CSV table of C-alpha atoms and ligand atoms in Angstrom, one decimal:
chain,number,residue,atom,x,y,z
A,26,MET,CA,-3.4,-9.9,-36.9
A,27,ASN,CA,-3.7,-9.1,-33.2
A,28,ARG,CA,-4.5,-5.6,-32.2
A,29,GLY,CA,-1.7,-3.8,-30.3
A,30,ILE,CA,-2.4,-3.3,-26.6
A,31,PHE,CA,-0.8,-0.6,-24.5
A,32,ILE,CA,-0.7,-1.1,-20.7
A,33,SER,CA,0.9,1.3,-18.2
A,34,PHE,CA,1.7,0.8,-14.5
A,35,GLU,CA,1.5,3.7,-12.1
A,36,GLY,CA,1.8,4.4,-8.4
A,37,ILE,CA,3.9,6.3,-5.9
A,38,ASP,CA,7.4,5.1,-5.1
A,39,GLY,CA,7.2,2.2,-2.7
A,40,ALA,CA,3.8,1.0,-3.9
A,41,GLY,CA,5.4,-2.2,-5.3
A,42,LYS,CA,4.2,-2.0,-9.0
A,43,SER,CA,7.5,-3.0,-10.5
A,44,SER,CA,7.3,-6.6,-9.2
A,45,HIS,CA,4.0,-7.0,-11.2
A,46,VAL,CA,5.2,-5.5,-14.5
A,47,GLN,CA,7.2,-8.6,-15.3
A,48,ALA,CA,4.3,-11.0,-14.3
A,49,VAL,CA,2.0,-9.2,-16.7
A,50,ALA,CA,4.5,-9.4,-19.5
A,51,ASP,CA,5.0,-13.1,-18.8
A,52,ALA,CA,1.2,-13.7,-18.8
A,53,PHE,CA,0.9,-12.2,-22.3
A,54,ALA,CA,3.9,-14.1,-23.6
A,55,GLN,CA,2.3,-17.3,-22.4
A,56,ALA,CA,-0.8,-16.4,-24.3
A,57,GLN,CA,1.5,-16.3,-27.4
A,58,ARG,CA,1.6,-12.6,-27.7
A,59,GLN,CA,4.7,-10.6,-28.6
A,60,VAL,CA,5.5,-8.4,-25.6
A,61,VAL,CA,7.6,-5.2,-25.4
A,62,LEU,CA,8.5,-4.6,-21.7
A,63,THR,CA,9.6,-1.0,-21.3
A,64,ARG,CA,9.6,1.9,-18.8
A,65,GLU,CA,9.5,5.7,-18.5
A,66,PRO,CA,11.4,7.8,-18.3
A,67,GLY,CA,13.5,5.6,-20.5
A,68,GLY,CA,13.0,2.8,-23.0
A,69,THR,CA,15.4,4.0,-25.8
A,70,PRO,CA,19.1,4.9,-25.6
A,71,LEU,CA,18.4,8.6,-25.7
A,72,ALA,CA,15.5,8.4,-23.2
A,73,GLU,CA,17.6,6.3,-20.8
A,74,LYS,CA,20.3,9.1,-20.8
A,75,LEU,CA,17.6,11.6,-20.1
A,76,ARG,CA,16.3,9.3,-17.2
A,77,ASP,CA,19.7,9.3,-15.6
A,78,MET,CA,19.8,13.1,-15.7
A,79,VAL,CA,16.3,13.7,-14.5
A,80,LEU,CA,16.6,11.2,-11.6
A,81,HIS,CA,20.0,12.4,-10.4
A,82,ASP,CA,20.9,16.0,-11.5
A,83,SER,CA,19.2,19.0,-9.8
A,84,MET,CA,17.2,21.2,-12.1
A,85,ASP,CA,14.2,23.5,-12.1
A,86,PRO,CA,10.6,22.1,-12.5
A,87,LEU,CA,10.3,23.3,-16.2
A,88,SER,CA,13.5,21.6,-17.2
A,89,GLU,CA,12.3,18.4,-15.4
A,90,VAL,CA,9.0,18.5,-17.3
A,91,LEU,CA,10.6,19.1,-20.7
A,92,LEU,CA,13.1,16.3,-20.2
A,93,MET,CA,10.3,13.9,-19.2
A,94,PHE,CA,8.3,14.8,-22.4
A,95,ALA,CA,11.5,14.7,-24.6
A,96,ALA,CA,12.2,11.2,-23.3
A,97,ARG,CA,8.5,10.2,-23.9
A,98,ARG,CA,8.5,11.5,-27.5
A,99,ASP,CA,11.6,9.5,-28.4
A,100,HIS,CA,10.1,6.4,-26.6
A,101,LEU,CA,6.8,6.8,-28.4
A,102,GLN,CA,8.4,7.2,-31.8
A,103,GLN,CA,11.2,4.6,-31.5
A,104,VAL,CA,9.5,1.9,-29.5
A,105,ILE,CA,5.8,2.3,-28.5
A,106,GLU,CA,4.2,3.2,-31.9
A,107,PRO,CA,6.1,0.7,-33.9
A,108,ALA,CA,5.2,-2.1,-31.4
A,109,LEU,CA,1.5,-1.2,-31.4
A,110,ALA,CA,1.6,-1.1,-35.2
A,111,ARG,CA,3.0,-4.6,-35.3
A,112,GLY,CA,0.2,-5.8,-33.0
A,113,ASP,CA,2.4,-6.3,-29.9
A,114,VAL,CA,1.5,-5.8,-26.3
A,115,VAL,CA,3.4,-2.8,-24.8
A,116,VAL,CA,3.8,-3.2,-21.0
A,117,CYS,CA,5.2,0.1,-19.8
A,118,ASP,CA,6.4,0.9,-16.2
A,119,ARG,CA,4.9,4.5,-15.9
A,120,PHE,CA,3.7,6.9,-18.6
A,121,THR,CA,2.2,10.4,-18.7
A,122,ASP,CA,0.0,10.0,-15.6
A,123,ALA,CA,3.3,10.0,-13.7
A,124,THR,CA,4.1,13.5,-15.1
A,125,PHE,CA,0.7,14.8,-14.0
A,126,ALA,CA,1.1,13.2,-10.6
A,127,TYR,CA,4.8,14.0,-9.9
A,128,GLN,CA,5.5,17.2,-11.8
A,129,GLY,CA,1.8,18.5,-11.7
A,130,ALA,CA,0.4,17.5,-8.3
A,131,GLY,CA,3.8,16.8,-6.5
A,132,ARG,CA,5.8,19.8,-7.7
A,133,GLY,CA,2.8,22.1,-8.4
A,134,PHE,CA,3.6,22.5,-12.1
A,135,ASP,CA,0.9,24.2,-14.2
A,136,LEU,CA,-1.5,21.4,-15.3
A,137,LYS,CA,-2.6,23.4,-18.4
A,138,VAL,CA,1.0,23.4,-19.7
A,139,LEU,CA,1.3,19.7,-19.0
A,140,SER,CA,-1.9,19.1,-21.0
A,141,GLN,CA,-0.5,21.2,-23.9
A,142,LEU,CA,2.7,19.2,-23.9
A,143,GLU,CA,0.8,15.9,-23.7
A,144,GLN,CA,-1.1,17.0,-26.8
A,145,TRP,CA,2.1,17.9,-28.7
A,146,VAL,CA,4.0,14.8,-27.7
A,147,GLN,CA,1.2,12.2,-27.9
A,148,ALA,CA,-1.0,13.3,-30.8
A,149,LEU,CA,-1.1,10.8,-33.6
A,150,PRO,CA,-1.2,12.0,-37.2
A,151,SER,CA,-5.0,11.4,-37.1
A,152,GLY,CA,-5.2,13.9,-34.2
A,153,VAL,CA,-6.2,11.3,-31.7
A,154,LEU,CA,-4.2,11.4,-28.4
A,155,ARG,CA,-2.1,8.3,-27.7
A,156,GLN,CA,-2.9,7.0,-24.3
A,157,PRO,CA,-2.6,3.5,-22.7
A,158,ASP,CA,-5.6,1.2,-23.3
A,159,LEU,CA,-5.4,0.3,-19.6
A,160,THR,CA,-3.6,1.9,-16.7
A,161,LEU,CA,-3.0,-0.1,-13.6
A,162,TRP,CA,-2.7,2.3,-10.6
A,163,PHE,CA,-1.1,0.7,-7.6
A,164,ALA,CA,-2.8,2.7,-4.8
A,165,LEU,CA,-1.1,2.7,-1.4
A,166,ASP,CA,-1.2,5.0,1.6
A,167,PRO,CA,1.9,7.2,1.2
A,168,ALA,CA,2.9,6.5,4.9
A,169,ILE,CA,3.1,2.8,4.2
A,170,ALA,CA,4.9,3.4,0.9
A,171,ALA,CA,7.5,5.6,2.7
A,172,GLU,CA,8.1,2.8,5.3
A,173,ARG,CA,8.6,0.2,2.5
A,174,LEU,CA,11.0,2.6,0.7
A,175,SER,CA,13.1,3.4,3.8
A,176,LYS,CA,14.2,-0.3,3.8
A,177,ALA,CA,15.3,-0.1,0.1
A,178,ARG,CA,18.3,1.4,-1.8
A,179,VAL,CA,19.8,4.8,-2.0
A,180,PRO,CA,17.0,7.2,-2.9
A,181,ASP,CA,16.9,9.1,-6.2
A,182,ARG,CA,15.7,12.7,-6.5
A,183,PHE,CA,12.0,11.6,-6.3
A,184,GLU,CA,12.3,8.9,-3.7
A,185,ALA,CA,14.1,11.4,-1.4
A,186,GLN,CA,11.1,13.7,-1.3
A,187,PRO,CA,9.2,14.2,2.0
A,188,ALA,CA,5.9,12.4,2.9
A,189,ALA,CA,3.9,15.5,2.0
A,190,PHE,CA,5.1,15.3,-1.6
A,191,PHE,CA,3.9,11.7,-2.0
A,192,ALA,CA,0.5,12.6,-0.5
A,193,GLN,CA,0.2,15.2,-3.3
A,194,VAL,CA,1.3,12.7,-5.9
A,195,HIS,CA,-1.3,10.2,-4.6
A,196,GLN,CA,-3.9,12.9,-5.0
A,197,GLY,CA,-2.6,13.6,-8.5
A,198,TYR,CA,-3.2,9.9,-9.4
A,199,THR,CA,-6.7,10.1,-7.9
A,200,ASP,CA,-7.5,13.2,-10.0
A,201,ARG,CA,-6.2,11.4,-13.2
A,202,LEU,CA,-8.4,8.4,-12.4
A,203,GLN,CA,-11.4,10.6,-11.9
A,204,ALA,CA,-10.8,12.4,-15.2
A,205,ASP,CA,-10.6,9.1,-17.2
A,206,PRO,CA,-12.2,6.3,-15.1
A,207,GLN,CA,-12.6,3.9,-18.0
A,208,ARG,CA,-8.9,3.7,-18.7
A,209,PHE,CA,-7.8,3.2,-15.1
A,210,ALA,CA,-8.0,0.2,-12.8
A,211,ARG,CA,-7.3,0.9,-9.2
A,212,ILE,CA,-5.3,-1.9,-7.5
A,213,ASP,CA,-5.2,-2.1,-3.7
A,214,ALA,CA,-1.4,-2.3,-3.2
A,215,SER,CA,-1.7,-2.6,0.6
A,216,ALA,CA,-2.5,-6.3,0.3
A,217,VAL,CA,0.2,-9.1,0.3
A,218,LEU,CA,2.0,-9.7,-2.9
A,219,ASP,CA,-0.1,-12.8,-4.0
A,220,ALA,CA,-3.4,-10.9,-3.4
A,221,VAL,CA,-2.1,-7.9,-5.4
A,222,ARG,CA,-1.1,-10.3,-8.2
A,223,SER,CA,-4.6,-11.8,-8.3
A,224,GLN,CA,-6.2,-8.4,-8.5
A,225,VAL,CA,-3.9,-7.6,-11.4
A,226,MET,CA,-4.7,-10.8,-13.3
A,227,HIS,CA,-8.4,-10.4,-12.6
A,228,VAL,CA,-8.3,-6.8,-14.1
A,229,LEU,CA,-6.5,-8.1,-17.2
A,230,GLN,CA,-9.1,-10.8,-17.8
A,231,GLU,CA,-12.0,-8.5,-17.2
A,232,ARG,CA,-10.7,-5.5,-19.3
A,233,LEU,CA,-8.8,-7.1,-22.1
B,310,TYD,P1,10.3,4.3,-11.1
B,310,TYD,O1,9.3,3.6,-11.8
B,310,TYD,O2,10.1,4.5,-9.6
B,310,TYD,O3,11.7,3.6,-11.3
B,310,TYD,P2,12.5,2.7,-10.2
B,310,TYD,O4,11.5,1.7,-9.7
B,310,TYD,O5,13.6,2.1,-11.0
B,310,TYD,O6,12.9,3.6,-9.1
B,310,TYD,O7,10.5,5.7,-11.8
B,310,TYD,C1,11.5,6.6,-11.6
B,310,TYD,C2,11.0,7.9,-11.0
B,310,TYD,O8,10.6,8.8,-12.0
B,310,TYD,C3,9.8,7.8,-10.0
B,310,TYD,O9,10.2,8.4,-8.8
B,310,TYD,C4,8.8,8.7,-10.6
B,310,TYD,C5,9.5,9.6,-11.6
B,310,TYD,N1,8.7,10.1,-12.7
B,310,TYD,C6,8.3,11.4,-12.8
B,310,TYD,O10,8.5,12.2,-11.8
B,310,TYD,N2,7.6,11.8,-13.9
B,310,TYD,C7,7.4,11.0,-14.9
B,310,TYD,O11,6.7,11.5,-15.9
B,310,TYD,C8,7.8,9.7,-14.9
B,310,TYD,C9,7.6,8.8,-16.0
B,310,TYD,C10,8.5,9.2,-13.8
């Protein structure tokens, strides 16, 4: 049986990661792998309800963090762990690095509390912490990302944040990469779509 593989996609809003999530899922499906394409916050009926609240209702930073982790817990239990146990490939648009980058670095929430919640929510029965096998970080200058976003849809609570917030989120991702460089692959998201796609496929071949 194939070993399950867990891949997460990260980056600030406007970095363009979402257009590559489907391509990665398709590449694994073509290689005859069962793929579960999912996202955070979300991925289960309960977590999608929490997503709707956290993206649109105003709340204090602690409530925001608790809802993100509640959604993650349900997602792990209902979708991610069963898929990995079956030997599937889980392709997930955002995971816990987003909480450290957005709620931690962006909102200034206590990183020690986030680490504690990460332990509670992601610890396996063996005590090992569930993390993605590979995290693709779409790194882009926050000013360019803001320009891309301004051409898009009606912003949610995060997309509506000022440029300084995204500079902090970007720094948050940088810190997460430095803390766990083996898990991360940094993708230069400033390139044109095809060039970004080649970087992504190259990383998959090299790492997996
Ligand atoms: P996003 O992937 O940008 O969805 P879409 O492309 O449909 O807008 O994710 C939604 C937002 O949620 C994004 O602005 C980042 C935010 N977010 C957090 O703040 N913390 C988290 O832990 C996660 C998973 C997402």
